[in-house]
PDB file of C-alpha atoms in Angstrom:
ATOM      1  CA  UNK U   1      20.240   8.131  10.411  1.00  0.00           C
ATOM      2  CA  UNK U   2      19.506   5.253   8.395  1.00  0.00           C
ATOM      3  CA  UNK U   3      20.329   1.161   8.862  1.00  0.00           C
ATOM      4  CA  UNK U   4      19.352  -1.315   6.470  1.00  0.00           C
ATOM      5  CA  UNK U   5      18.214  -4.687   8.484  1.00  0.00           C
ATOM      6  CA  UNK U   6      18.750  -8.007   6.459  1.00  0.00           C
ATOM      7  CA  UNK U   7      16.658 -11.258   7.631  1.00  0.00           C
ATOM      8  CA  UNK U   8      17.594 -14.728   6.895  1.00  0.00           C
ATOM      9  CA  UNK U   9      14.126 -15.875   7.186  1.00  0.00           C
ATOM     10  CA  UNK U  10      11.068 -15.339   5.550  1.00  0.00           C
ATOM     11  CA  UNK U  11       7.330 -16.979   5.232  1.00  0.00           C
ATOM     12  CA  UNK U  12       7.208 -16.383   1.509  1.00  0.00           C
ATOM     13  CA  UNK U  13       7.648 -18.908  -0.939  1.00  0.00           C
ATOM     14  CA  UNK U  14       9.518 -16.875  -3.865  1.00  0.00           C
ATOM     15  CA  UNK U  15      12.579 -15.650  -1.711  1.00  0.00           C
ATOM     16  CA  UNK U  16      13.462 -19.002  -0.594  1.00  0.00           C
ATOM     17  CA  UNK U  17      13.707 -20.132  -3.960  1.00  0.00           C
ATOM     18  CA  UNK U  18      15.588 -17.291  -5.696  1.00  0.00           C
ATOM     19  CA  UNK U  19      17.286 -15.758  -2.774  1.00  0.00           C
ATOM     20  CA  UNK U  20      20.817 -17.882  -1.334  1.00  0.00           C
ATOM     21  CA  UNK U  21      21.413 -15.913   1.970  1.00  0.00           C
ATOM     22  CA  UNK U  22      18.938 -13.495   2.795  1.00  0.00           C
ATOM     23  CA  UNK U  23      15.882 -13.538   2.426  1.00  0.00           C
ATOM     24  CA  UNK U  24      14.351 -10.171   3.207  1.00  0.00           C
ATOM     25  CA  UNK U  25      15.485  -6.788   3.560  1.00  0.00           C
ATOM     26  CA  UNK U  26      14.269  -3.561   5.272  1.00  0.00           C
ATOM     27  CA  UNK U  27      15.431   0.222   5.761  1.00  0.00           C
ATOM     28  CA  UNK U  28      15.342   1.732   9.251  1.00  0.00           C
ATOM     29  CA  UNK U  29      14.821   5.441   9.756  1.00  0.00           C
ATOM     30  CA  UNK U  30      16.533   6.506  13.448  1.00  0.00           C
ATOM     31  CA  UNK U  31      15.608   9.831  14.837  1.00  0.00           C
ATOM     32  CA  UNK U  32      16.125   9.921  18.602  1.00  0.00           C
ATOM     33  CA  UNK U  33      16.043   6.849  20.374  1.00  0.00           C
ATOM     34  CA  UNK U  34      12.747   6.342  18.165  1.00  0.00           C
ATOM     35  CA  UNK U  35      13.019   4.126  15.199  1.00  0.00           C
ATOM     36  CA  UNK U  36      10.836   3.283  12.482  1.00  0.00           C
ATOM     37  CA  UNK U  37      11.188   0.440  10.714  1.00  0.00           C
ATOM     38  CA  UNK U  38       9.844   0.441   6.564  1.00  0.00           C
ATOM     39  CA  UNK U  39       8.384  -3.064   5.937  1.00  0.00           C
ATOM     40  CA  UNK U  40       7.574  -3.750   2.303  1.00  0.00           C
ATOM     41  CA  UNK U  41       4.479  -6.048   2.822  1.00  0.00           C
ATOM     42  CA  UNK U  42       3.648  -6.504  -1.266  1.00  0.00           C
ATOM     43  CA  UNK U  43       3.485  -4.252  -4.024  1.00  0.00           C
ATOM     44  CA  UNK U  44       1.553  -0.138  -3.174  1.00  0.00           C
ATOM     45  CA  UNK U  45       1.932  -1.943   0.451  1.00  0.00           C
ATOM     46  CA  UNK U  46       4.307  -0.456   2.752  1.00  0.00           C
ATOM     47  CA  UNK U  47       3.917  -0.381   6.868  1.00  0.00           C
ATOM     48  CA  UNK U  48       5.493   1.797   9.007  1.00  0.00           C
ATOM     49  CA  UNK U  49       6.744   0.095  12.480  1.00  0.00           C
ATOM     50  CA  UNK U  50       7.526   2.341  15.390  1.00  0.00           C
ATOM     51  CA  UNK U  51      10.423   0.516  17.362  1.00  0.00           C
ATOM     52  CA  UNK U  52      12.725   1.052  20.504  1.00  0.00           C
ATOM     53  CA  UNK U  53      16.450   0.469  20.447  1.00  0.00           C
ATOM     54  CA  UNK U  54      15.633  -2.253  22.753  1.00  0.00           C
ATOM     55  CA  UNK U  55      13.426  -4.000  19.525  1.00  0.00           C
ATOM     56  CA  UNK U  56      16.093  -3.564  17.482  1.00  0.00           C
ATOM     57  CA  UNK U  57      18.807  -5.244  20.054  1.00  0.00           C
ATOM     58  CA  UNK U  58      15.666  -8.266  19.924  1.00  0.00           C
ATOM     59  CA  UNK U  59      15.732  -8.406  16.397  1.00  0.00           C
ATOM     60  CA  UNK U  60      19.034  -9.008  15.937  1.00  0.00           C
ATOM     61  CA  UNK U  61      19.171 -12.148  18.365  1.00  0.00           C
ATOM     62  CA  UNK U  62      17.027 -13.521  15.985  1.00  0.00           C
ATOM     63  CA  UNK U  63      19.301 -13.346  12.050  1.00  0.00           C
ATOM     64  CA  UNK U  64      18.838  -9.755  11.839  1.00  0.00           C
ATOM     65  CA  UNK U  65      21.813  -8.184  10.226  1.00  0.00           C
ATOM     66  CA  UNK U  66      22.005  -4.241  10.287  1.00  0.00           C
ATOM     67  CA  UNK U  67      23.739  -1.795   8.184  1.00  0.00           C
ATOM     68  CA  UNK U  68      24.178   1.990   8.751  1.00  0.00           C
ATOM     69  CA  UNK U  69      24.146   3.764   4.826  1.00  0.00           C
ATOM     70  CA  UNK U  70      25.484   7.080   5.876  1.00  0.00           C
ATOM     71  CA  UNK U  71      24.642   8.862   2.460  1.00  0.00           C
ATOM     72  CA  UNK U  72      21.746  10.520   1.596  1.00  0.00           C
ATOM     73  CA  UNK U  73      18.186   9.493   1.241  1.00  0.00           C
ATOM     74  CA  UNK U  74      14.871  10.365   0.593  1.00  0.00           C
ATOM     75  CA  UNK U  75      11.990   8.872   2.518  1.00  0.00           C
ATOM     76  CA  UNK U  76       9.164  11.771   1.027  1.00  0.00           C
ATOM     77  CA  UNK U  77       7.743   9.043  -1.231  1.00  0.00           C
ATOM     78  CA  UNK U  78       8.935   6.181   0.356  1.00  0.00           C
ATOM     79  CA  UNK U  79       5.114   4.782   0.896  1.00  0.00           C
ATOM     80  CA  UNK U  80       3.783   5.588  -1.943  1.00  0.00           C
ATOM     81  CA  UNK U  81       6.641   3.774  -3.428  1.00  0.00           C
ATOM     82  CA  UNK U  82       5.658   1.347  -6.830  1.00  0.00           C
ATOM     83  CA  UNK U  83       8.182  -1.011  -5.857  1.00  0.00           C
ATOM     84  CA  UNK U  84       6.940  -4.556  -6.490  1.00  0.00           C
ATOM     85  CA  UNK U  85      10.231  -6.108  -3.910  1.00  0.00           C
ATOM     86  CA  UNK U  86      12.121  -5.272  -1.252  1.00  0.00           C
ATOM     87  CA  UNK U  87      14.922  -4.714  -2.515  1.00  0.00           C
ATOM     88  CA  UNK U  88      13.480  -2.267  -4.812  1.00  0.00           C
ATOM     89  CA  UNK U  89      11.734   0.073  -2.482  1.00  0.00           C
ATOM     90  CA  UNK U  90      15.190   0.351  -0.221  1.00  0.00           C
ATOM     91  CA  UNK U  91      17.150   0.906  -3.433  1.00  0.00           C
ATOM     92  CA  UNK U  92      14.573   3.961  -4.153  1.00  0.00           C
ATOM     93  CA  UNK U  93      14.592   5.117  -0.548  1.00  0.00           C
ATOM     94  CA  UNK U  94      18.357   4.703  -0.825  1.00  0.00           C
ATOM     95  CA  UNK U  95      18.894   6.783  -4.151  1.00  0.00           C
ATOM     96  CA  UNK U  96      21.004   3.356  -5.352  1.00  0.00           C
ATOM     97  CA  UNK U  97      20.473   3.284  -9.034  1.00  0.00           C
ATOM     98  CA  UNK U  98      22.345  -0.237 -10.036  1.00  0.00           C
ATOM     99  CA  UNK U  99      19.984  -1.930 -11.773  1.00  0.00           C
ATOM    100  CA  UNK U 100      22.121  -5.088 -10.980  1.00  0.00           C
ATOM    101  CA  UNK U 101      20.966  -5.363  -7.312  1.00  0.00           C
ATOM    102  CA  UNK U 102      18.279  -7.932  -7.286  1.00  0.00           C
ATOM    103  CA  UNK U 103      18.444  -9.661  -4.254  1.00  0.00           C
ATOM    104  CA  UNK U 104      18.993  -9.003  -0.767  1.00  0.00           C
ATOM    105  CA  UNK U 105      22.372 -10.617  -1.247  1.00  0.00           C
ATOM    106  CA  UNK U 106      23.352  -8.602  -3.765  1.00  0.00           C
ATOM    107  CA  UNK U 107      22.134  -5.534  -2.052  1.00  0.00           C
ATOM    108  CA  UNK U 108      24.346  -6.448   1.435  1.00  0.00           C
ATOM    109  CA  UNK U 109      27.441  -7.133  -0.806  1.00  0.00           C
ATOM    110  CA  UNK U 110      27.059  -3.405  -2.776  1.00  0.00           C
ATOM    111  CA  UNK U 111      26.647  -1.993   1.210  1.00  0.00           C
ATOM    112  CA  UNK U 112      29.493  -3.608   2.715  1.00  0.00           C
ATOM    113  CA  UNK U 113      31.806  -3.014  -0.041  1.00  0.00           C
TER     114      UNK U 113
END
């Protein structure tokens, strides 16, 4: 199962300026009860974060927004990814080809449509 988690906050200097909403986004593989969360650090830089349910019930107390994407993805290349944002290594993990997703905000609204 797969969630995509949104953040409203962010210490970087570029997604405050471009992005209105949020700020950050990140996929989530669940297997389990164990949960690992993708987090696109920069570009060729992608850490894997081994979580509880419990971490993800903290996370959300503080602006954490998550989606479950119930269609297919691929996570074989996910770090190893050439993604240079966010948004563009969870589109790739995703399979979402729309080239007009560019921010997290855009990304949410194709999700929750």
């Amino acid at each position: 199962m797969l969630y995509i988690g949104f953040s409203t906050k962010t210490h970087k200097i570029l997604p405050h300026i471009v992005c209105k909403h949020f700020r950050h986004c990140a996929p989530v593989k669940i297997n389990n009860n164990n949960c690992v969360l993708y987090q696109f650090v920069r570009m060729n830089k992608i850490v894997k974060i081994n979580l509880s349910m419990k971490d993800l019930n903290i996370l959300k107390h503080y602006d954490w927004k998550f989606i479950k994407y119930v269609h297919k993805f691929d996570d074989s290349g996910a770090l190893n990814s050439k993604s240079i944002t966010c948004v563009q290594f969870t589109k790739k993990l995703c399979g979402i080809k729309n080239k007009n997703i560019l921010t997290p905000d855009d990304l949410y609204k194709y999700l929750t449509k």
